[in-house]
Short mmCIF file of C-alpha atoms and ligand atoms in Angstrom, two decimals:
data_model
loop_
_atom_site.label_atom_id
_atom_site.label_comp_id
_atom_site.label_asym_id
_atom_site.label_seq_id
_atom_site.Cartn_x
_atom_site.Cartn_y
_atom_site.Cartn_z
CA MET A 1 -24.46 3.22 -14.27
CA GLN A 2 -21.68 3.03 -11.67
CA THR A 3 -20.08 -0.40 -11.54
CA GLU A 4 -17.33 -1.44 -9.13
CA THR A 5 -14.62 -0.51 -11.65
CA ASN A 6 -15.94 2.82 -12.89
CA LYS A 7 -17.00 4.27 -9.53
CA LYS A 8 -16.13 7.95 -9.29
CA HIS A 9 -13.10 8.78 -7.19
CA ASP A 10 -12.81 11.62 -4.71
CA PRO A 11 -12.54 14.76 -6.85
CA ALA A 12 -9.39 15.86 -5.00
CA GLY A 13 -7.41 13.16 -6.83
CA TRP A 14 -6.31 12.61 -10.43
CA ARG A 15 -7.07 9.45 -12.36
CA SER A 16 -7.12 9.15 -16.13
CA VAL A 17 -7.95 5.75 -17.60
CA PRO A 18 -7.80 5.44 -21.41
CA ALA A 19 -10.92 4.17 -23.14
CA SER A 20 -9.05 1.87 -25.48
CA THR A 21 -5.68 0.17 -25.20
CA THR A 22 -3.69 -2.57 -26.95
CA GLU A 23 -1.99 -5.58 -25.34
CA LEU A 24 1.75 -5.43 -24.76
CA SER A 25 3.92 -8.17 -26.22
CA ARG A 26 5.15 -10.32 -23.33
CA ASP A 27 8.19 -11.37 -25.36
CA ARG A 28 9.08 -7.75 -25.95
CA ILE A 29 8.81 -6.89 -22.24
CA GLU A 30 10.98 -9.84 -21.29
CA LYS A 31 13.60 -8.98 -23.90
CA LEU A 32 13.72 -5.33 -22.78
CA LEU A 33 13.90 -6.34 -19.13
CA SER A 34 16.85 -8.61 -19.73
CA GLU A 35 18.66 -5.93 -21.79
CA GLU A 36 17.97 -3.28 -19.17
CA TRP A 37 19.23 -5.42 -16.26
CA GLU A 38 22.43 -6.02 -18.18
CA LYS A 39 22.73 -2.31 -18.83
CA PHE A 40 22.10 -1.56 -15.14
CA GLU A 41 25.10 -3.55 -13.97
CA LYS A 42 27.33 -1.79 -16.51
CA THR A 43 25.96 1.66 -15.66
CA TYR A 44 26.43 1.47 -11.88
CA PRO A 45 29.64 -0.58 -11.27
CA GLN A 46 30.73 1.29 -8.13
CA SER A 47 27.33 0.77 -6.53
CA GLY A 48 27.87 -2.97 -7.04
CA GLU A 49 31.28 -2.72 -5.38
CA HIS A 50 29.90 -0.65 -2.54
CA ASN A 51 27.13 -3.17 -1.94
CA LYS A 52 29.72 -5.94 -1.63
CA ARG A 53 31.57 -3.97 1.06
CA ALA A 54 28.40 -2.90 2.89
CA SER A 55 26.95 -6.42 2.84
CA LYS A 56 29.78 -7.60 5.09
CA VAL A 57 28.50 -5.42 7.92
CA LEU A 58 24.87 -4.50 7.14
CA PRO A 59 22.33 -7.21 6.25
CA LEU A 60 21.81 -6.83 2.46
CA GLY A 61 24.25 -3.92 2.61
CA VAL A 62 21.53 -1.44 3.56
CA THR A 63 20.23 0.31 6.67
CA SER A 64 16.56 -0.50 5.97
CA SER A 65 15.39 -3.45 3.87
CA PHE A 66 13.26 -1.06 1.77
CA GLN A 67 16.55 0.26 0.32
CA HIS A 68 17.55 -3.05 -1.20
CA TRP A 69 16.92 -4.53 -4.60
CA ASP A 70 18.63 -7.29 -6.56
CA PRO A 71 21.36 -7.42 -7.77
CA PHE A 72 22.30 -4.27 -5.79
CA PRO A 73 20.85 -0.83 -5.11
CA ILE A 74 22.44 2.47 -6.21
CA SER A 75 24.63 4.02 -3.50
CA ILE A 76 24.40 7.76 -3.10
CA VAL A 77 27.10 10.08 -1.78
CA SER A 78 25.28 13.41 -1.75
CA ALA A 79 22.14 15.25 -2.83
CA LYS A 80 21.04 18.81 -3.56
CA GLY A 81 17.68 20.17 -4.67
CA ALA A 82 16.11 17.56 -6.96
CA TYR A 83 19.31 15.65 -7.77
CA LEU A 84 21.45 12.89 -6.28
CA LYS A 85 25.12 12.05 -6.92
CA ASP A 86 26.00 8.35 -6.87
CA VAL A 87 29.28 6.58 -6.09
CA ASP A 88 30.05 6.40 -9.84
CA GLY A 89 29.84 10.21 -9.92
CA ARG A 90 26.57 10.21 -11.90
CA LYS A 91 23.91 12.88 -11.42
CA LEU A 92 20.45 11.34 -11.01
CA LEU A 93 17.07 13.03 -10.96
CA ASP A 94 15.53 12.06 -7.63
CA LEU A 95 11.83 11.37 -7.91
CA SER A 96 11.70 9.17 -4.82
CA MET A 97 12.81 12.02 -2.58
CA GLY A 98 13.19 9.87 0.51
CA PHE A 99 9.81 8.17 -0.04
CA GLY A 100 8.31 11.66 0.00
CA ALA A 101 10.13 12.86 3.10
CA MET A 102 12.19 15.33 1.05
CA LEU A 103 9.22 17.49 0.03
CA ALA A 104 11.32 20.56 0.78
CA GLY A 105 14.07 19.36 -1.60
CA HIS A 106 17.54 18.12 -0.62
CA LEU A 107 19.47 20.62 1.49
CA ASN A 108 16.70 23.17 1.21
CA PRO A 109 18.38 26.50 2.11
CA THR A 110 15.71 27.50 4.66
CA VAL A 111 15.92 24.13 6.41
CA VAL A 112 19.73 24.20 6.38
CA LYS A 113 19.80 27.76 7.75
CA SER A 114 17.38 26.93 10.56
CA VAL A 115 19.25 23.74 11.55
CA LYS A 116 22.65 25.51 11.38
CA LYS A 117 21.36 28.31 13.60
CA THR A 118 20.22 25.73 16.13
CA LEU A 119 23.57 23.94 16.03
CA ARG A 120 25.37 27.25 16.56
CA ASN A 121 23.20 28.87 19.21
CA THR A 122 20.67 26.48 20.69
CA GLY A 123 21.89 22.92 21.32
CA THR A 124 20.89 19.44 20.23
CA LEU A 125 19.15 17.85 23.21
CA PHE A 126 17.85 19.08 26.56
CA VAL A 127 15.16 16.49 27.47
CA THR A 128 13.31 19.42 29.04
CA PRO A 129 10.49 21.59 27.74
CA SER A 130 11.78 24.17 25.28
CA PRO A 131 10.24 27.12 23.41
CA ILE A 132 11.43 25.73 20.07
CA ALA A 133 9.35 22.53 20.53
CA THR A 134 6.34 24.54 21.71
CA GLU A 135 6.61 26.80 18.67
CA ALA A 136 6.77 23.80 16.31
CA ALA A 137 3.76 22.23 18.05
CA GLU A 138 1.76 25.48 17.83
CA ARG A 139 2.48 25.72 14.11
CA PHE A 140 1.33 22.14 13.41
CA GLN A 141 -1.67 22.51 15.73
CA LYS A 142 -2.83 25.45 13.65
CA ARG A 143 -1.92 24.01 10.26
CA PHE A 144 -3.61 20.62 10.73
CA GLY A 145 -6.48 21.81 13.00
CA LEU A 146 -5.44 19.58 15.92
CA ASP A 147 -6.43 20.17 19.54
CA MET A 148 -3.11 18.73 20.75
CA LEU A 149 -0.16 16.76 19.45
CA ARG A 150 3.01 15.03 20.58
CA PHE A 151 6.23 14.64 18.61
CA THR A 152 7.88 11.28 17.96
CA ASN A 153 10.89 10.18 15.89
CA SER A 154 9.25 8.05 13.19
CA GLY A 155 6.03 7.12 11.50
CA THR A 156 6.21 3.74 13.22
CA GLU A 157 6.14 5.37 16.63
CA SER A 158 3.32 7.69 15.62
CA THR A 159 1.00 4.92 14.44
CA MET A 160 1.85 2.81 17.50
CA TYR A 161 1.08 5.60 19.95
CA ALA A 162 -2.07 6.60 18.10
CA ILE A 163 -3.38 3.03 18.44
CA ARG A 164 -2.49 2.91 22.11
CA THR A 165 -4.22 6.26 22.66
CA ALA A 166 -7.35 4.92 20.95
CA ARG A 167 -7.27 1.84 23.18
CA ALA A 168 -6.84 3.90 26.34
CA VAL A 169 -9.82 6.12 25.47
CA THR A 170 -12.25 3.52 24.10
CA GLY A 171 -11.39 0.82 26.65
CA LYS A 172 -11.26 -1.66 23.74
CA LYS A 173 -8.25 -3.38 22.16
CA ALA A 174 -8.88 -4.81 18.69
CA ILE A 175 -7.95 -2.87 15.59
CA VAL A 176 -9.17 -2.83 12.02
CA LYS A 177 -6.77 -2.10 9.17
CA ILE A 178 -6.86 -2.05 5.41
CA GLU A 179 -5.87 -5.22 3.60
CA GLY A 180 -2.45 -4.68 1.97
CA GLY A 181 -1.79 -1.46 3.90
CA TYR A 182 1.61 -0.56 5.39
CA HIS A 183 1.87 1.61 8.50
CA GLY A 184 5.34 0.95 9.93
CA GLY A 185 6.74 -1.70 12.24
CA TYR A 186 4.28 -1.96 15.18
CA ASP A 187 3.14 -5.59 15.58
CA PRO A 188 -0.63 -5.26 14.90
CA LEU A 189 0.16 -3.24 11.78
CA GLN A 190 2.27 -6.08 10.34
CA VAL A 191 -0.91 -8.01 9.65
CA SER A 192 -1.79 -8.40 5.95
CA VAL A 193 0.90 -6.05 4.66
CA LYS A 194 1.06 -7.03 0.98
CA PRO A 195 0.11 -10.67 1.64
CA ASP A 196 -0.10 -13.43 -0.97
CA LEU A 197 -3.64 -13.64 -2.26
CA ALA A 198 -3.60 -17.38 -1.52
CA ASP A 199 -3.27 -16.59 2.21
CA ILE A 200 -6.11 -14.11 2.69
CA GLY A 201 -9.37 -15.79 1.79
CA PRO A 202 -12.17 -14.40 -0.37
CA SER A 203 -12.48 -10.69 -1.14
CA ASP A 204 -15.83 -10.33 0.63
CA ALA A 205 -14.51 -11.96 3.83
CA PRO A 206 -10.75 -11.33 4.03
CA VAL A 207 -8.69 -13.43 6.43
CA PRO A 208 -5.86 -11.58 8.23
CA GLN A 209 -2.38 -12.86 7.36
CA ILE A 210 -0.07 -12.82 10.41
CA PRO A 211 3.71 -13.12 9.91
CA PHE A 212 5.29 -15.66 12.27
CA ASP A 213 7.52 -13.14 14.05
CA VAL A 214 4.78 -10.75 15.21
CA GLU A 215 2.32 -10.87 18.11
CA PRO A 216 -0.46 -8.65 16.81
CA GLY A 217 -3.37 -9.09 19.23
CA GLU A 218 -6.81 -9.04 17.62
CA VAL A 219 -6.68 -7.47 14.15
CA PHE A 220 -9.38 -7.43 11.48
CA THR A 221 -8.71 -6.55 7.84
CA VAL A 222 -11.07 -4.91 5.37
CA PRO A 223 -10.64 -4.02 1.71
CA TYR A 224 -10.09 -0.31 0.98
CA ASN A 225 -13.12 1.41 -0.57
CA ASP A 226 -15.55 -1.11 0.93
CA ALA A 227 -17.76 0.54 3.55
CA SER A 228 -20.18 -2.40 3.65
CA ARG A 229 -17.48 -4.80 4.79
CA LEU A 230 -16.40 -2.26 7.41
CA ARG A 231 -19.98 -2.07 8.67
CA GLU A 232 -20.14 -5.87 8.92
CA ILE A 233 -16.92 -6.08 10.92
CA PHE A 234 -17.98 -3.21 13.19
CA SER A 235 -21.43 -4.74 13.79
CA GLN A 236 -20.01 -8.16 14.60
CA HIS A 237 -17.20 -6.99 16.91
CA ASP A 238 -17.80 -3.34 17.90
CA ASN A 239 -17.61 -4.12 21.61
CA ARG A 240 -13.97 -5.05 21.01
CA ILE A 241 -12.77 -2.62 18.30
CA ALA A 242 -10.75 0.38 19.48
CA CYS A 243 -9.80 1.93 16.15
CA PHE A 244 -9.74 1.83 12.39
CA VAL A 245 -6.32 2.70 10.95
CA ILE A 246 -6.27 3.85 7.35
CA GLU A 247 -4.22 5.91 4.93
CA PRO A 248 -6.94 8.26 3.64
CA VAL A 249 -5.33 7.93 0.21
CA VAL A 250 -3.38 4.67 0.00
CA GLU A 251 0.19 5.55 -0.94
CA ASN A 252 1.82 2.22 -0.26
CA LEU A 253 0.09 0.50 -3.18
CA SER A 254 1.15 2.99 -5.81
CA ILE A 255 -1.69 5.50 -5.27
CA ILE A 256 -5.23 4.31 -4.60
CA LEU A 257 -7.82 7.06 -4.38
CA PRO A 258 -10.87 6.90 -2.16
CA ASP A 259 -14.15 6.46 -4.02
CA GLN A 260 -16.26 9.58 -3.80
CA GLY A 261 -17.99 9.55 -0.40
CA TYR A 262 -16.09 6.51 0.97
CA LEU A 263 -14.21 8.40 3.69
CA THR A 264 -17.38 10.22 4.77
CA GLU A 265 -19.07 6.83 5.22
CA VAL A 266 -16.03 5.61 7.16
CA ARG A 267 -16.29 8.64 9.45
CA GLU A 268 -20.00 8.01 10.03
CA LEU A 269 -19.46 4.30 10.74
CA CYS A 270 -16.71 5.03 13.27
CA ASP A 271 -19.03 7.49 15.03
CA GLU A 272 -21.95 5.05 14.98
CA PHE A 273 -19.91 2.19 16.50
CA GLY A 274 -17.70 4.19 18.90
CA VAL A 275 -14.50 3.35 17.02
CA ALA A 276 -11.62 5.86 16.86
CA LEU A 277 -10.73 6.86 13.30
CA ILE A 278 -6.95 7.13 12.81
CA PHE A 279 -5.66 8.67 9.59
CA ASP A 280 -2.11 7.57 8.86
CA GLU A 281 -0.84 10.63 6.99
CA VAL A 282 2.81 9.63 7.19
CA LYS A 283 2.95 9.57 3.39
CA THR A 284 0.20 11.99 2.47
CA GLY A 285 0.70 14.83 5.00
CA LEU A 286 2.06 17.95 3.35
CA THR A 287 2.47 16.13 0.03
CA ALA A 288 -1.34 16.05 -0.16
CA GLY A 289 -1.73 19.78 0.47
CA VAL A 290 -1.24 22.47 3.11
CA ALA A 291 -3.22 20.66 5.81
CA GLY A 292 -2.87 17.07 4.62
CA ALA A 293 -5.27 14.66 2.96
CA ALA A 294 -7.89 15.05 5.71
CA LYS A 295 -8.42 18.68 4.81
CA LYS A 296 -8.24 17.97 1.10
CA VAL A 297 -10.98 15.34 1.17
CA GLY A 298 -12.95 17.13 3.90
CA VAL A 299 -13.05 14.33 6.50
CA GLN A 300 -11.60 14.85 9.98
CA PRO A 301 -10.21 11.82 11.84
CA ASP A 302 -10.00 11.49 15.64
CA LEU A 303 -6.24 11.06 15.50
CA ILE A 304 -3.72 11.77 12.78
CA CYS A 305 -0.17 10.45 12.31
CA LEU A 306 2.40 12.65 10.62
CA ALA A 307 6.05 12.04 9.63
CA LYS A 308 8.21 12.23 6.51
CA SER A 309 7.25 15.49 4.74
CA ILE A 310 6.97 17.56 7.94
CA GLY A 311 10.67 17.15 8.81
CA GLY A 312 12.64 18.40 5.80
CA GLY A 313 14.66 15.15 5.89
CA LEU A 314 15.25 15.02 9.64
CA PRO A 315 13.62 12.31 11.77
CA VAL A 316 10.58 14.10 13.11
CA ALA A 317 7.07 12.71 13.36
CA ALA A 318 3.93 13.37 15.38
CA PHE A 319 0.55 12.08 16.42
CA GLY A 320 -2.29 14.26 17.56
CA GLY A 321 -5.96 15.06 17.27
CA LYS A 322 -9.07 15.60 19.31
CA GLN A 323 -8.90 16.65 22.94
CA LYS A 324 -10.94 13.64 24.09
CA TYR A 325 -8.14 11.41 22.81
CA MET A 326 -5.11 13.51 23.72
CA ASP A 327 -6.50 13.77 27.29
CA ALA A 328 -5.32 10.17 27.66
CA VAL A 329 -1.75 11.45 27.26
CA VAL A 330 -2.43 14.32 29.68
CA ASP A 331 -3.75 12.08 32.46
CA GLY A 332 -1.35 9.19 31.83
CA ARG A 333 -3.81 6.55 30.63
CA MET A 334 -1.49 6.35 27.61
CA ALA A 335 2.16 6.66 28.61
CA HIS A 336 4.17 8.52 25.99
CA PHE A 337 7.92 8.88 26.43
CA GLY A 338 11.00 9.28 24.23
CA THR A 339 14.48 10.71 24.80
CA TYR A 340 14.75 12.39 21.43
CA ASN A 341 11.14 13.55 21.04
CA GLY A 342 10.98 17.16 19.89
CA ASN A 343 14.73 17.75 20.12
CA PRO A 344 15.82 21.25 19.02
CA LEU A 345 17.53 20.09 15.84
CA VAL A 346 14.48 18.40 14.33
CA MET A 347 12.16 21.11 15.64
CA ALA A 348 14.25 23.70 13.77
CA ALA A 349 13.79 21.68 10.59
CA ALA A 350 10.05 21.27 11.16
CA ILE A 351 9.60 25.01 11.75
CA ALA A 352 11.49 25.73 8.52
CA VAL A 353 9.24 23.29 6.60
CA ASP A 354 6.18 24.99 8.06
CA GLU A 355 7.52 28.30 6.77
CA ILE A 356 8.23 27.13 3.25
CA ALA A 357 5.26 24.80 2.69
CA THR A 358 2.98 27.73 1.88
CA PRO A 359 -0.27 27.32 -0.07
CA ALA A 360 1.35 29.03 -3.07
CA ALA A 361 4.47 26.81 -3.01
CA LEU A 362 2.46 23.60 -2.71
CA GLU A 363 -0.01 24.69 -5.40
CA ARG A 364 2.88 25.42 -7.76
CA ALA A 365 4.30 21.93 -7.20
CA GLU A 366 0.84 20.39 -7.65
CA GLU A 367 0.41 22.23 -10.96
CA ILE A 368 3.74 20.80 -12.16
CA ASN A 369 2.54 17.37 -11.09
CA LYS A 370 -0.73 17.75 -13.01
CA ALA A 371 1.09 18.94 -16.13
CA THR A 372 3.42 15.94 -15.87
CA LEU A 373 0.50 13.54 -15.45
CA ALA A 374 -1.20 15.09 -18.49
CA LYS A 375 1.93 14.72 -20.63
CA ILE A 376 2.35 11.07 -19.63
CA ASP A 377 -1.34 10.53 -20.22
CA ALA A 378 -0.94 11.78 -23.80
CA ILE A 379 1.87 9.26 -24.36
CA ILE A 380 -0.27 6.43 -22.95
CA LEU A 381 -3.02 7.41 -25.40
CA GLU A 382 -0.68 7.80 -28.37
CA TYR A 383 0.90 4.37 -27.85
CA GLU A 384 -2.33 2.75 -26.61
CA LEU A 385 -0.54 1.47 -23.53
CA PRO A 386 -2.56 -0.68 -21.10
CA ALA A 387 -1.82 1.74 -18.28
CA HIS A 388 -3.22 4.83 -16.59
CA THR A 389 -2.07 7.82 -14.60
CA ILE A 390 -2.95 8.51 -11.00
CA GLY A 391 -2.10 11.44 -8.76
CA PHE A 392 -2.78 13.12 -5.46
CA GLY A 393 -1.28 16.44 -4.37
CA VAL A 394 2.34 16.50 -5.48
CA LYS A 395 2.58 12.74 -6.04
CA GLY A 396 1.92 10.75 -9.16
CA ALA A 397 2.32 7.31 -10.70
CA VAL A 398 1.63 5.19 -13.75
CA ILE A 399 -0.40 2.07 -12.96
CA TRP A 400 -0.08 -0.75 -15.48
CA SER A 401 -3.73 -1.65 -15.56
CA ARG A 402 -6.57 -0.91 -18.01
CA THR A 403 -9.03 -0.49 -15.17
CA PRO A 404 -8.96 1.64 -12.01
CA VAL A 405 -7.33 0.13 -8.95
CA ARG A 406 -9.63 0.46 -5.92
CA ASN A 407 -8.09 -1.94 -3.41
CA TYR A 408 -5.22 -4.36 -2.74
CA ARG A 409 -6.68 -7.21 -4.77
CA ASP A 410 -7.04 -4.93 -7.81
CA PHE A 411 -3.46 -3.79 -7.26
CA LYS A 412 -2.27 -7.42 -7.33
CA GLN A 413 -3.83 -7.79 -10.80
CA THR A 414 -1.70 -5.01 -12.29
CA ASP A 415 1.19 -5.80 -14.64
CA PHE A 416 4.23 -5.97 -12.35
CA GLU A 417 6.60 -6.89 -15.19
CA ALA A 418 5.70 -3.74 -17.12
CA ALA A 419 6.01 -1.72 -13.90
CA GLU A 420 9.47 -3.18 -13.22
CA LEU A 421 10.56 -2.37 -16.76
CA ALA A 422 9.26 1.22 -16.51
CA TRP A 423 11.13 1.74 -13.25
CA LEU A 424 14.38 0.18 -14.50
CA TRP A 425 14.16 2.06 -17.80
CA GLY A 426 14.15 5.33 -15.85
CA VAL A 427 16.94 4.21 -13.50
CA ASN A 428 19.20 3.43 -16.47
CA ARG A 429 18.55 6.90 -17.86
CA GLY A 430 19.24 8.76 -14.64
CA VAL A 431 15.60 9.15 -13.57
CA LEU A 432 15.20 7.54 -10.18
CA THR A 433 11.66 6.70 -9.08
CA PRO A 434 11.29 4.70 -5.82
CA PRO A 435 12.54 1.10 -5.87
CA GLY A 436 9.27 -0.54 -4.74
CA LEU A 437 6.72 -0.83 -7.55
CA ASP A 438 4.16 0.17 -4.97
CA GLU A 439 5.53 3.69 -4.62
CA GLN A 440 5.03 6.95 -6.52
CA TRP A 441 7.01 9.96 -7.71
CA LEU A 442 7.16 13.21 -5.77
CA VAL A 443 7.35 16.72 -7.18
CA SER A 444 9.25 18.48 -4.41
CA LEU A 445 9.52 22.22 -3.92
CA ALA A 446 12.88 21.95 -5.73
CA HIS A 447 11.55 20.27 -8.91
CA LYS A 448 10.85 22.40 -11.97
CA GLN A 449 8.80 21.39 -15.00
CA ALA A 450 12.08 20.90 -16.91
CA ASP A 451 13.10 18.26 -14.34
CA MET A 452 9.78 16.46 -14.62
CA ASP A 453 10.08 16.57 -18.42
CA LEU A 454 13.07 14.23 -18.08
CA LEU A 455 10.63 11.67 -16.66
CA VAL A 456 8.17 12.38 -19.47
CA GLU A 457 10.79 11.94 -22.19
CA SER A 458 12.17 8.77 -20.61
CA PHE A 459 8.59 7.42 -20.53
CA ARG A 460 8.10 8.35 -24.20
CA ALA A 461 11.27 6.45 -25.14
CA LEU A 462 9.98 3.44 -23.16
CA ALA A 463 6.63 3.61 -25.02
CA GLN A 464 8.50 3.66 -28.34
CA ALA A 465 10.63 0.68 -27.29
CA LEU A 466 7.56 -1.26 -26.17
CA ARG A 467 5.87 -0.71 -29.53
CA ALA A 468 9.01 -1.03 -31.73
C1 LIG B 1 1.81 5.09 5.60
C2 LIG B 1 3.01 4.84 6.45
N1 LIG B 1 2.87 4.79 7.78
C3 LIG B 1 3.92 4.59 8.60
C4 LIG B 1 5.18 4.43 8.08
C5 LIG B 1 6.35 4.22 9.00
O1 LIG B 1 7.14 5.35 9.02
P1 LIG B 1 8.69 5.26 9.46
O2 LIG B 1 9.42 4.59 8.36
O3 LIG B 1 9.08 6.70 9.67
O4 LIG B 1 8.71 4.49 10.74
C6 LIG B 1 5.38 4.49 6.70
C7 LIG B 1 6.73 4.35 6.12
O5 LIG B 1 6.94 4.28 4.93
C8 LIG B 1 4.27 4.69 5.86
O6 LIG B 1 4.41 4.74 4.53
#
């Protein structure tokens, strides 16, 4: 029988939950955490010094608060392929890869060549139409099966403009988003981003949590993987709801896979109630597969938001989709402007990424990811760790939970202390996964199995330490 916790996930994803596990000793975790934090400060002294200098001019010493952690983050001077060099001169395996934006690998030769050519022969900004932007648009139109698209400079802009397009076309204003979901800095999307459970009511009737500094308009929140709650919200308020914004695979809460059939139901509900379906593929995109998560799970949204992986590390993003929606940009119902949109430099990078992100290249990286997940899985089984592996496309993670995580409230029940230790353990051994415990690793086109085996061996050593 399928219960809430053993529901099948979409077959495009990877999830392996061990049948039997043994508790971790809390004392042991705390002891290791304290030893590892001490070791961290000794291992990265120049990063500490750099943070002191940077904190005098940049709040927290960083250019985006995501980059910060206590006591200080690691400062990087350069990067190539799958590796970073820090201010202490250490070489670190990068598994964060710019939160997935560096799918192509750092300083990918094809991207560098294309950008250099543009700097030499083309120019950096015309604010006029240009064949290079049209070529990039044609490539993404074809790749993602979009009727039309527009370029922006960030994921935040893409989700904002997609929502405004949905409002212009539906003539309605309210939005529905996933509880716990992150979609960039636009005000309505700040609602219930990783809220305290005490602030959001019961799971079957979530209450939106609104930070003081945002003016969100009318926003409803629903748990991920809960089509019945979505139906309820749609039925009660459909005359006001313009769109449903969702990451098809949630990649801001580690990785949460859609239950089998969930996204198809979502598509049907949006059609039934005249609500625009917006897939935020800022994190999935090319890391999910050649045409994103939509193609991989076989559900087409009305509008899609792209960023990160499409730009080879340069700030390029896009929103696009069905003609009915993009007509609002054509006729001006939704005003879309931007000085730097589609500038030649970022278009050159995007064209290069389109060239190198071939089915064969992405499949190779996905195979490495699967092999890595399988190796870590074997360690989890051997040491009976209360954890499981999860993966989608070229991304993977270990979730410190004995049961599958299907939504934000499940995610909040996972063992954050063990997750912090696992992350810090890697950091102290030169294996850098993303700083937030809600992120995942990325196998870029530059990573080889030997690189990923460094993660596997560091995880094995952690398992041994936990059971010592
Ligand atoms: C799913 C998702 N949407 C939107 C954004 C915002 O993108 P950006 O940081 O480029 O504004 C992010 C950023 O991490 C994201 O993860």
